[in-house]
Short mmCIF file of N, CA and C in Angstrom, two decimals:
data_model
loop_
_atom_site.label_atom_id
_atom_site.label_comp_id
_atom_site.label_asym_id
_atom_site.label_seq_id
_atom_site.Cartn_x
_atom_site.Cartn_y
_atom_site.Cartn_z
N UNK B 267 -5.87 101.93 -29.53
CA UNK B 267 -4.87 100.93 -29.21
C UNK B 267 -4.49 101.07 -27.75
N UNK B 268 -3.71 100.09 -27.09
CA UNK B 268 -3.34 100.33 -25.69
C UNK B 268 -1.93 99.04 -25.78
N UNK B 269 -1.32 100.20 -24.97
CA UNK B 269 0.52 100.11 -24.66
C UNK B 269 0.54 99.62 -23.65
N UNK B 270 1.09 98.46 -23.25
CA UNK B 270 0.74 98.29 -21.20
C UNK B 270 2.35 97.63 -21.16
N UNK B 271 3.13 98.29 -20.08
CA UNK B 271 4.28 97.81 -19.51
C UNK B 271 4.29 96.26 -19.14
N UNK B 272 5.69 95.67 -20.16
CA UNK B 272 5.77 94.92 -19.39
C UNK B 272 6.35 94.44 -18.34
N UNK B 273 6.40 95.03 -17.43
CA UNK B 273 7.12 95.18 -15.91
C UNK B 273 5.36 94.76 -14.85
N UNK B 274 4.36 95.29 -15.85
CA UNK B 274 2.92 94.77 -15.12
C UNK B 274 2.56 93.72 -15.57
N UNK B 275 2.60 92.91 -16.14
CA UNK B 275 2.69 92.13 -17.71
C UNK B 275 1.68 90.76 -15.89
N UNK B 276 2.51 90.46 -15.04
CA UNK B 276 2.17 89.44 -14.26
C UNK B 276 0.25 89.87 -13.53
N UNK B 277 -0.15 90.56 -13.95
CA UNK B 277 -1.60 91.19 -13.45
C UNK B 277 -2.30 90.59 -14.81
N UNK B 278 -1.81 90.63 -15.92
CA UNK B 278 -2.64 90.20 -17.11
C UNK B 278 -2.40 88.45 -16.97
N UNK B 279 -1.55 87.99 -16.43
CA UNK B 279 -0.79 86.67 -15.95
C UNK B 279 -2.14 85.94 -15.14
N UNK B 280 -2.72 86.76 -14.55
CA UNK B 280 -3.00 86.22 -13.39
C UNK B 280 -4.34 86.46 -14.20
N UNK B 281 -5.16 87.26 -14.84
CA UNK B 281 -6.02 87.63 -15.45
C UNK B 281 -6.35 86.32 -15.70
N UNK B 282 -5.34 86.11 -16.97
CA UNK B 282 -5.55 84.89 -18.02
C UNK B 282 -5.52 83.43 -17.24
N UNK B 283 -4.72 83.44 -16.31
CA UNK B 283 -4.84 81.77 -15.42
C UNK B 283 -6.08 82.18 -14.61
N UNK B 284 -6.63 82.88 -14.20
CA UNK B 284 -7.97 82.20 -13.98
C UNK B 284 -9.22 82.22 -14.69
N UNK B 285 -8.63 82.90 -15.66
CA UNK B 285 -10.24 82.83 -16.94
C UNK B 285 -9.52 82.30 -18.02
N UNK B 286 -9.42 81.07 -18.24
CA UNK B 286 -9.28 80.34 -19.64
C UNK B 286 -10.32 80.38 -20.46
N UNK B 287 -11.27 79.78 -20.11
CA UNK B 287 -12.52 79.83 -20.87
C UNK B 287 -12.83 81.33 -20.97
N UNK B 288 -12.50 81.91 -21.81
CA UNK B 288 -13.05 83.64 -21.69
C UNK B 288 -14.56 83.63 -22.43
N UNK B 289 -15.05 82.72 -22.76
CA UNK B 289 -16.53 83.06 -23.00
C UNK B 289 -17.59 82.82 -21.50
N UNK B 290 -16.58 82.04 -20.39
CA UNK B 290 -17.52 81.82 -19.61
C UNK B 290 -16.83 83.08 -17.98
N UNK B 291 -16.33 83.97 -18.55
CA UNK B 291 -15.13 84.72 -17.67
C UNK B 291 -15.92 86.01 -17.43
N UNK B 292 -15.86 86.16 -15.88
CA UNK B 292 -16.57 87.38 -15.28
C UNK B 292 -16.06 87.67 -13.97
N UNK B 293 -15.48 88.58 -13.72
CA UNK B 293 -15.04 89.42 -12.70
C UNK B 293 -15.91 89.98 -11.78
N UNK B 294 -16.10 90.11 -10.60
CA UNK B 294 -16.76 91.10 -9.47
C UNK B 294 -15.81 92.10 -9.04
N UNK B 295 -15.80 92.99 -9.12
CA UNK B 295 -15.16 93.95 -8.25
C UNK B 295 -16.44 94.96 -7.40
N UNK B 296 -15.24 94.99 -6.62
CA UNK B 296 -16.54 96.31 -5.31
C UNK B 296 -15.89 97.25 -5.22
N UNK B 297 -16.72 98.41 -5.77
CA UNK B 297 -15.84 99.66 -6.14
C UNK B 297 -15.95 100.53 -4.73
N UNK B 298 -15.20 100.92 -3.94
CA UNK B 298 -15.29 101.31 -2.54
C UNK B 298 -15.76 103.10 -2.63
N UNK B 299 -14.63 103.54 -3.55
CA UNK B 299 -15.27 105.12 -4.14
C UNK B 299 -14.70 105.42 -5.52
N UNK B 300 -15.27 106.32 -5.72
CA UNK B 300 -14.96 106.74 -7.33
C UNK B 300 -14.88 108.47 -7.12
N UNK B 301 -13.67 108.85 -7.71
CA UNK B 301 -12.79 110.02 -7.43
C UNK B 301 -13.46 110.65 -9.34
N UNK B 302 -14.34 111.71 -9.54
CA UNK B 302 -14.15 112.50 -10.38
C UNK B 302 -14.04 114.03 -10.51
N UNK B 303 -12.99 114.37 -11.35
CA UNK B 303 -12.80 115.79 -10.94
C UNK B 303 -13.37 116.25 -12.38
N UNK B 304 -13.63 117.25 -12.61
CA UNK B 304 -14.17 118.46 -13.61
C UNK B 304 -13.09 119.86 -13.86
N UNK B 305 -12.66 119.71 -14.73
CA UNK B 305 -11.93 121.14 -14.97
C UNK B 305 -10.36 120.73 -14.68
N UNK B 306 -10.19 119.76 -14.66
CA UNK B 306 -8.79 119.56 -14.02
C UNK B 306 -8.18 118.71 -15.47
N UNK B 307 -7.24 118.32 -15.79
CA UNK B 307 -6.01 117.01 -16.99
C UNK B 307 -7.08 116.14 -16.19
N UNK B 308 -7.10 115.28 -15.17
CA UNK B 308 -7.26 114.24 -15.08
C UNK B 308 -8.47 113.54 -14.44
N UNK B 309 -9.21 113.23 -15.09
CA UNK B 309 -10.70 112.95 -14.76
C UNK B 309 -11.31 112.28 -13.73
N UNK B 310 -10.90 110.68 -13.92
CA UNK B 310 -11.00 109.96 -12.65
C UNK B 310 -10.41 108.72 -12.08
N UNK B 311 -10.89 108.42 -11.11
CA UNK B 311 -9.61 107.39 -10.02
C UNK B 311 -11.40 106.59 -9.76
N UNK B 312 -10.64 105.33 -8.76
CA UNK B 312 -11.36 104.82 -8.44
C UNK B 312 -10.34 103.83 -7.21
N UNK B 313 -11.22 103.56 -6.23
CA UNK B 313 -10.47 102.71 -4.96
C UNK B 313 -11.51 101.32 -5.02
N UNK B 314 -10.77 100.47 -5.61
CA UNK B 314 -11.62 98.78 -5.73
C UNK B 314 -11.20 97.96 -4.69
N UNK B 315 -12.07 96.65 -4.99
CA UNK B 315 -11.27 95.45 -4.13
C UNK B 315 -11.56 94.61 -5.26
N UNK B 316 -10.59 93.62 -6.00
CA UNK B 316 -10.05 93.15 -6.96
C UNK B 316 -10.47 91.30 -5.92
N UNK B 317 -11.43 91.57 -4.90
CA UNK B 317 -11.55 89.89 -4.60
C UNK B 317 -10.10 89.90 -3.68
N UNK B 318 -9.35 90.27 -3.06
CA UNK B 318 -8.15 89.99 -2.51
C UNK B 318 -7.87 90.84 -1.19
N UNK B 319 -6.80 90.28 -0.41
CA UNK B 319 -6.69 91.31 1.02
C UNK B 319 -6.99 92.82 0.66
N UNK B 320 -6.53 93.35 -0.48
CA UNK B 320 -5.62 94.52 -0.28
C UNK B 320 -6.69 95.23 -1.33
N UNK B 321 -6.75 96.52 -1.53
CA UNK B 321 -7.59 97.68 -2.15
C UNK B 321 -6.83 97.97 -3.58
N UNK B 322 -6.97 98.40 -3.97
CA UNK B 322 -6.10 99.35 -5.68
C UNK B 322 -7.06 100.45 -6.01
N UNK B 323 -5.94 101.13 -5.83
CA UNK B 323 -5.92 102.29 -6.25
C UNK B 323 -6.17 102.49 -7.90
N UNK B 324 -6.97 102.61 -9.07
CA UNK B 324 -6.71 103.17 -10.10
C UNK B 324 -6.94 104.37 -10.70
N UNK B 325 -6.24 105.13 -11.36
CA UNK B 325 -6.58 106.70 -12.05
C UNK B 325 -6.28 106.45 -13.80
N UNK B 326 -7.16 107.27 -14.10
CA UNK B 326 -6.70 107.85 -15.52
C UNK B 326 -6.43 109.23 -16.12
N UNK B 327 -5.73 109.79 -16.81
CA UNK B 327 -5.39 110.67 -17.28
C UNK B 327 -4.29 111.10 -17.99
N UNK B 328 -4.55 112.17 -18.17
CA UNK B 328 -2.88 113.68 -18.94
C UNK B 328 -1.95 112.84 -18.47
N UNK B 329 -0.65 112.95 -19.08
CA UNK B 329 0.62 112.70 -19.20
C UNK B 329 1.05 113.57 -17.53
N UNK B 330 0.54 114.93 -18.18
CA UNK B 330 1.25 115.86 -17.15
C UNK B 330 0.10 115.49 -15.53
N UNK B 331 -0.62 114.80 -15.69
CA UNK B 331 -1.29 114.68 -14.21
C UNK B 331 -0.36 113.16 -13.47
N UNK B 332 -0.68 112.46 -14.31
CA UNK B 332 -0.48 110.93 -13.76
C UNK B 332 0.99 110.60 -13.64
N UNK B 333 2.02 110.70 -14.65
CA UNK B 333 3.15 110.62 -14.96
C UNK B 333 4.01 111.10 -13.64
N UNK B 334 3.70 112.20 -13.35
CA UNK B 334 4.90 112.85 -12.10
C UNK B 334 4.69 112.53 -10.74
N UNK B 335 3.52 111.53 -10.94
CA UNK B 335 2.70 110.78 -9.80
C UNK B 335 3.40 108.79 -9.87
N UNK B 336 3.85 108.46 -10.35
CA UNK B 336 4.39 107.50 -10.68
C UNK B 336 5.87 106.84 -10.19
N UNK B 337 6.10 105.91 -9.92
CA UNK B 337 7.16 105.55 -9.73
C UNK B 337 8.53 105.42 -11.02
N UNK B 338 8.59 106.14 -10.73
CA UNK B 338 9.85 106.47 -12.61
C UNK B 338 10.64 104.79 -12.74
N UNK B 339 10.65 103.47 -11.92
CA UNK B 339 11.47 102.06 -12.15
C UNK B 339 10.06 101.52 -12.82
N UNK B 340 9.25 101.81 -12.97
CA UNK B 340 7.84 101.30 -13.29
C UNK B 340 7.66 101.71 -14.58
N UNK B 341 8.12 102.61 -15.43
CA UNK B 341 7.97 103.46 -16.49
C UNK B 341 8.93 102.58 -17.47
N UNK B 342 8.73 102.49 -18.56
CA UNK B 342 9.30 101.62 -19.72
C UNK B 342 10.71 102.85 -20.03
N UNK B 343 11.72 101.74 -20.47
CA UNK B 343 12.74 102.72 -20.54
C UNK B 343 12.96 103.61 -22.13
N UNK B 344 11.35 103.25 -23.03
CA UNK B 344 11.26 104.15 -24.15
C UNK B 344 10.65 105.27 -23.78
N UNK B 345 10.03 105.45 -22.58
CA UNK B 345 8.81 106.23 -22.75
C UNK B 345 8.56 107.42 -23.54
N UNK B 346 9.81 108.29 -22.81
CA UNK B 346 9.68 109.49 -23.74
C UNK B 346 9.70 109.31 -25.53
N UNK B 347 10.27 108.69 -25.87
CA UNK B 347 9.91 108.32 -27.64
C UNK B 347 8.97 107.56 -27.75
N UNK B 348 8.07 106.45 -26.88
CA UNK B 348 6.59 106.20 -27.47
C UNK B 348 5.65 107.87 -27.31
N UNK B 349 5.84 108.57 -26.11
CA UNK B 349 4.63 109.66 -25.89
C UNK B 349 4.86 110.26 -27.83
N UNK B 350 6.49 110.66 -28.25
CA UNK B 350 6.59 111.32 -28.71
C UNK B 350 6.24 110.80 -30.08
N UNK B 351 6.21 109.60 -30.20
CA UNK B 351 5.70 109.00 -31.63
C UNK B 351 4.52 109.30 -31.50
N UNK B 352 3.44 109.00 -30.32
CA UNK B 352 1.92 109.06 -30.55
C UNK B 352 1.10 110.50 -30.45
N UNK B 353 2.23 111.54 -30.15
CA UNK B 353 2.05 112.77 -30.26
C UNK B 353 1.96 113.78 -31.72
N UNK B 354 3.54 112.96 -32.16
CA UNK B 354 3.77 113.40 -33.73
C UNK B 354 2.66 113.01 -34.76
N UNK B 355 1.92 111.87 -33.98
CA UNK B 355 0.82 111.06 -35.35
C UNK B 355 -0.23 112.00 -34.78
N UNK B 356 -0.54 112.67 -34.46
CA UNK B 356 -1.80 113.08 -33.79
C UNK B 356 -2.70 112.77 -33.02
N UNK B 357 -1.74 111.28 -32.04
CA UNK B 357 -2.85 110.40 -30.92
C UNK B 357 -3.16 112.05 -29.69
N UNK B 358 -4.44 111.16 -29.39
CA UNK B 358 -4.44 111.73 -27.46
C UNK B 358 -4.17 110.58 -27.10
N UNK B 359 -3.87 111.28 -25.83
CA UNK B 359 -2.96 110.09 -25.03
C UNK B 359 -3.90 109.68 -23.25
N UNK B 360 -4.40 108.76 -22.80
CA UNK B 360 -4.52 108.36 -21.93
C UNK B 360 -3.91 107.66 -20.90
N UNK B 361 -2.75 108.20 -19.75
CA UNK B 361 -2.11 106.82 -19.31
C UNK B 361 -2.73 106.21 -18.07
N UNK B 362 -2.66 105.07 -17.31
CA UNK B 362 -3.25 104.26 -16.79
C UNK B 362 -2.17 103.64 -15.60
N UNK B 363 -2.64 104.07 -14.25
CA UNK B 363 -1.61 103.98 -13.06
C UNK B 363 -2.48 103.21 -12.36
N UNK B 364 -1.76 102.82 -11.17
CA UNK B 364 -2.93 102.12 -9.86
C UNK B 364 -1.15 101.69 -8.67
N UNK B 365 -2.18 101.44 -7.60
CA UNK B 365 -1.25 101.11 -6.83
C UNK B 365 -2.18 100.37 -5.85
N UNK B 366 -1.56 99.63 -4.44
CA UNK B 366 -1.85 99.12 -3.86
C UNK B 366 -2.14 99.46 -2.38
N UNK B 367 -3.32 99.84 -1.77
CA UNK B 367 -3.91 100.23 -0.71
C UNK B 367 -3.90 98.82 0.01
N UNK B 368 -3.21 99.43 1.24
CA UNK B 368 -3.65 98.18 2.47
C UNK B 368 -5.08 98.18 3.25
N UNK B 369 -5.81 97.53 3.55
CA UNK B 369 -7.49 97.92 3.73
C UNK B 369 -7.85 98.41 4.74
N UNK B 370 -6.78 97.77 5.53
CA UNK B 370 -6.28 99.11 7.02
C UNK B 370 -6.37 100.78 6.67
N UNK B 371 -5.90 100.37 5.97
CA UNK B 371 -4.78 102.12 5.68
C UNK B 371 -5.82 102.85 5.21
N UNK B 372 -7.02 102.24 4.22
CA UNK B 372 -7.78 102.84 3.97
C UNK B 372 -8.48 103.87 4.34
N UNK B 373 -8.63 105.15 4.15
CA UNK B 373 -9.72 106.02 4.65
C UNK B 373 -10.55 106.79 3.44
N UNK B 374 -11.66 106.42 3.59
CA UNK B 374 -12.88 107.09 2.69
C UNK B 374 -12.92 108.56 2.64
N UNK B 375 -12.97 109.40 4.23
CA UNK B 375 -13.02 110.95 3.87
C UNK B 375 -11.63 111.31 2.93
N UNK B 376 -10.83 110.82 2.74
CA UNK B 376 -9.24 111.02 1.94
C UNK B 376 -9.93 111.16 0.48
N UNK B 377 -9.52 112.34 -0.03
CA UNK B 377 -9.46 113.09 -1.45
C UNK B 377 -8.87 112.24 -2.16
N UNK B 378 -8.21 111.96 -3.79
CA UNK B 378 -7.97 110.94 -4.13
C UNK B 378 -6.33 111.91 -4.18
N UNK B 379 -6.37 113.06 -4.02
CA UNK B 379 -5.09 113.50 -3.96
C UNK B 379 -3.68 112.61 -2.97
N UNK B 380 -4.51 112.26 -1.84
CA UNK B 380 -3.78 111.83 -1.09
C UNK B 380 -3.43 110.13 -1.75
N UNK B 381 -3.61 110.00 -2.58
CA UNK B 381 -3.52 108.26 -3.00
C UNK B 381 -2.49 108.34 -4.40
N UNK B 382 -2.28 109.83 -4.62
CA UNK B 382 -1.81 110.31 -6.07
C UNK B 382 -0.38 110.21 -6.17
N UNK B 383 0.23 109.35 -5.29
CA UNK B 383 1.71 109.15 -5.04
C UNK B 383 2.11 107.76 -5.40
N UNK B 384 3.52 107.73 -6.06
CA UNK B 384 3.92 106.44 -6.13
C UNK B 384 3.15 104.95 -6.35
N UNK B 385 2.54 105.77 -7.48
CA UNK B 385 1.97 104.54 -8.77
C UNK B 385 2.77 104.18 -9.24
N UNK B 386 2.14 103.06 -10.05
CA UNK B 386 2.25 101.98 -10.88
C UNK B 386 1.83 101.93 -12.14
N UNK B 387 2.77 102.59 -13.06
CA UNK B 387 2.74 102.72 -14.62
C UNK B 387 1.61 101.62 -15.21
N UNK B 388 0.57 101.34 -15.47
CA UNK B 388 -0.42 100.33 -16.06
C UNK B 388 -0.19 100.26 -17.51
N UNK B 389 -0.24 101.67 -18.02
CA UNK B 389 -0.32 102.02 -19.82
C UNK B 389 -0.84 103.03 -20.66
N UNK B 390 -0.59 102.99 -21.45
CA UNK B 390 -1.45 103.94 -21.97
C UNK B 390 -2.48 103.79 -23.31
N UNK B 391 -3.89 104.59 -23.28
CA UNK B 391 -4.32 104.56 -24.10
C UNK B 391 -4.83 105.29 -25.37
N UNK B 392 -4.73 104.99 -26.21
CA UNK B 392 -4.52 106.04 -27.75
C UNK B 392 -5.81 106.15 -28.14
N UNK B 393 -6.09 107.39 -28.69
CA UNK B 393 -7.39 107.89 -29.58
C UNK B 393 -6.72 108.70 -30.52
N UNK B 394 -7.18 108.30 -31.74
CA UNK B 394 -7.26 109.09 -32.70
C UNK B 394 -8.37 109.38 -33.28
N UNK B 395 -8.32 111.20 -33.64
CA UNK B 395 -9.32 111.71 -34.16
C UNK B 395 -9.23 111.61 -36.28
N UNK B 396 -10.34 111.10 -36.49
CA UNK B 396 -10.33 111.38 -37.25
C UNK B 396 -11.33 112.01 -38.52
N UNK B 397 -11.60 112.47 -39.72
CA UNK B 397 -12.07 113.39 -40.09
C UNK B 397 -13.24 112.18 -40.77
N UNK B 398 -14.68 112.50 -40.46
CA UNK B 398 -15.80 111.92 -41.07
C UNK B 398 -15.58 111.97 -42.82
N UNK B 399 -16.06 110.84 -43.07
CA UNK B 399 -16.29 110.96 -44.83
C UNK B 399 -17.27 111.97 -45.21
N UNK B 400 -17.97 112.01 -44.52
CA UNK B 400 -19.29 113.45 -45.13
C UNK B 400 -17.95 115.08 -44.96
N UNK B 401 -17.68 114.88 -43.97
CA UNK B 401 -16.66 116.10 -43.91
C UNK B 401 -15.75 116.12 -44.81
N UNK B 402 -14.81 114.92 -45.30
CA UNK B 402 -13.62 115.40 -46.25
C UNK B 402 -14.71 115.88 -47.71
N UNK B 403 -15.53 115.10 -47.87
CA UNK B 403 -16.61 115.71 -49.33
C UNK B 403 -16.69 116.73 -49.33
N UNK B 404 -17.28 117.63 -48.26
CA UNK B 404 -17.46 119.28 -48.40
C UNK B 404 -16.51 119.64 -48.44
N UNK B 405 -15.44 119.35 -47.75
CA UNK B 405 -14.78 119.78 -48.03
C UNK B 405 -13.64 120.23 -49.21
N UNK B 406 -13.89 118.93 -49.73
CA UNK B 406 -12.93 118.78 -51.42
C UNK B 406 -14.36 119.70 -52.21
N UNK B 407 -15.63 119.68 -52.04
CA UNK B 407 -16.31 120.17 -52.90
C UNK B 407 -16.29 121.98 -52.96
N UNK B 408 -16.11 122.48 -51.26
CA UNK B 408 -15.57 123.64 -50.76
C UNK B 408 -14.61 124.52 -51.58
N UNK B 409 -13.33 123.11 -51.84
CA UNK B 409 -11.94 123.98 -51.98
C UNK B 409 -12.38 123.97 -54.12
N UNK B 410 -12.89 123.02 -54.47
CA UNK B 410 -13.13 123.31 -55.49
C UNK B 410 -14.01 124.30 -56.42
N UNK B 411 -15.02 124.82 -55.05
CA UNK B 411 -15.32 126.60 -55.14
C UNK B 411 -14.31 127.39 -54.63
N UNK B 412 -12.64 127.24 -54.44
CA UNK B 412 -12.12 128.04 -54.63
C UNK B 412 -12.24 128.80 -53.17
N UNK B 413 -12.87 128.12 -52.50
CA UNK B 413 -12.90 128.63 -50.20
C UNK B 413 -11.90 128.16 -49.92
N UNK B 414 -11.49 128.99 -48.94
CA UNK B 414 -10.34 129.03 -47.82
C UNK B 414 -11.37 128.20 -47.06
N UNK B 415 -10.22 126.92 -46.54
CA UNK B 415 -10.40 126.30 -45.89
C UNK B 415 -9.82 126.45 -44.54
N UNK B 416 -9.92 126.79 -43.08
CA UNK B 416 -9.83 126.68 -41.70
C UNK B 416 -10.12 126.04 -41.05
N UNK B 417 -9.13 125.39 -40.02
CA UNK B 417 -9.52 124.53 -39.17
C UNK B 417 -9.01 124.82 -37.65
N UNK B 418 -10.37 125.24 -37.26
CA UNK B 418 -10.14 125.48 -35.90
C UNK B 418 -10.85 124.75 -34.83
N UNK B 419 -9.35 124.70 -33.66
CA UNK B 419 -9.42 123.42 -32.87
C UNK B 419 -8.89 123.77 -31.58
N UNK B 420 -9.87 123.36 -30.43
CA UNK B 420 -9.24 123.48 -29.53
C UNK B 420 -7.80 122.54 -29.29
N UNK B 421 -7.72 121.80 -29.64
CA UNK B 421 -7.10 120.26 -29.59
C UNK B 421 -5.38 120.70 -30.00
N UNK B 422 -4.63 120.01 -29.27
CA UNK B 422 -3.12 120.07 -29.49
C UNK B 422 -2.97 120.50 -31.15
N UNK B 423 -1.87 121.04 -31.14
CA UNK B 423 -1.35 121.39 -32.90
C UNK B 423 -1.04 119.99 -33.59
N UNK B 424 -0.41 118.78 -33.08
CA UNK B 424 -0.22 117.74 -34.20
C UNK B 424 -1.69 116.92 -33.95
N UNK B 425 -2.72 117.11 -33.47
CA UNK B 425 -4.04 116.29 -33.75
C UNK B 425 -4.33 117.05 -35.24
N UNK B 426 -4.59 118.19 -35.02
CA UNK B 426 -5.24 119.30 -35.75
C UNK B 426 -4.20 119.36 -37.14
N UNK B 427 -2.87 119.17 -37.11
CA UNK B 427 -1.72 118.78 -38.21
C UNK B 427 -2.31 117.48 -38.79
N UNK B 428 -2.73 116.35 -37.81
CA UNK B 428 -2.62 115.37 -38.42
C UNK B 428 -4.20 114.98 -39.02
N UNK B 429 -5.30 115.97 -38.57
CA UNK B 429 -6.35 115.92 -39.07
C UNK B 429 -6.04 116.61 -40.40
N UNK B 430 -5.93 117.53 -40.46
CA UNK B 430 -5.41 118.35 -41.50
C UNK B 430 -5.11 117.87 -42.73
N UNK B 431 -4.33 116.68 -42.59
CA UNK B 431 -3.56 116.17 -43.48
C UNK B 431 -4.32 115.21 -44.33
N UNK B 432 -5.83 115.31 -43.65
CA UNK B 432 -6.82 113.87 -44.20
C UNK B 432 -7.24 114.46 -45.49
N UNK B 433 -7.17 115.94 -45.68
CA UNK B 433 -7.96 116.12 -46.47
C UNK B 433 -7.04 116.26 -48.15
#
């Protein structure tokens, strides 16, 4: 599923007035660089041109990467009780920032660290894990030989709670 502020709500505005016909609707963008990190919450960014004067900035990631990078008037005034509903169900959580580069201002040797300021809340997006049908079988067939069943997970405690609970 995906949560998107509506304080951005006028970018999907603009989406939809120029692609009515969405079977005949196609976008160009020119992706200028693409920022991926390894080993880090937050994977990757990207610096586009959206067809317009100006550049955007977009990233994805962790709560704890993107979030403290954000402009807090941009942030929905539930936030902390949506993270915490989609946490308690056992979502992961993806949120979704960008901001606006002037094409001037632009510089390519620049890390994406330096662009990691005073975003623009986009949204967030939900995954849930959940447990294969071949897996809950062995498993009910498992516990009915009377096995201890374990479940070990790298993954937050309410994914692994809420996987848990499938069986």
């Amino acid at each position: 599923s995906y949560y998107s502020s509506q304080q951005n709500s006028s970018a999907n505005r603009l989406i939809d007035d120029k692609c009515k016909n969405k079977n005949n609707c196609s976008y160009k963008l020119q992706i200028y660089k693409r920022y991926i990190k390894i080993g880090t919450l937050y994977s990757s960014a990207i610096v586009y041109n959206p067809l317009t004067k100006n550049l955007h900035f977009m990233t994805k990631g962790s709560i704890e990467d993107v979030i403290p990078n954000c402009d807090a008037n941009f942030l929905p005034k539930d936030f902390s009780q949506i993270i915490s509903f989609y946490r308690r169900n056992g979502y992961d959580l993806v949120i979704l920032a960008s901001k606006i580069i002037n094409k001037n201002d632009y510089d390519d040797s620049l890390d994406e660290d330096y662009y990691m300021n005073n975003l623009i809340f986009c949204g967030i997006i939900t995954l849930k894990n959940k447990l294969k049908n071949e897996a809950k079988q062995v498993i009910t067939k498992l516990k009915k030989l009377n096995c201890d069943i374990i479940l070990n997970t790298g993954d937050n405690v309410y994914n692994a709670l809420s996987v848990s609970f499938e069986t």
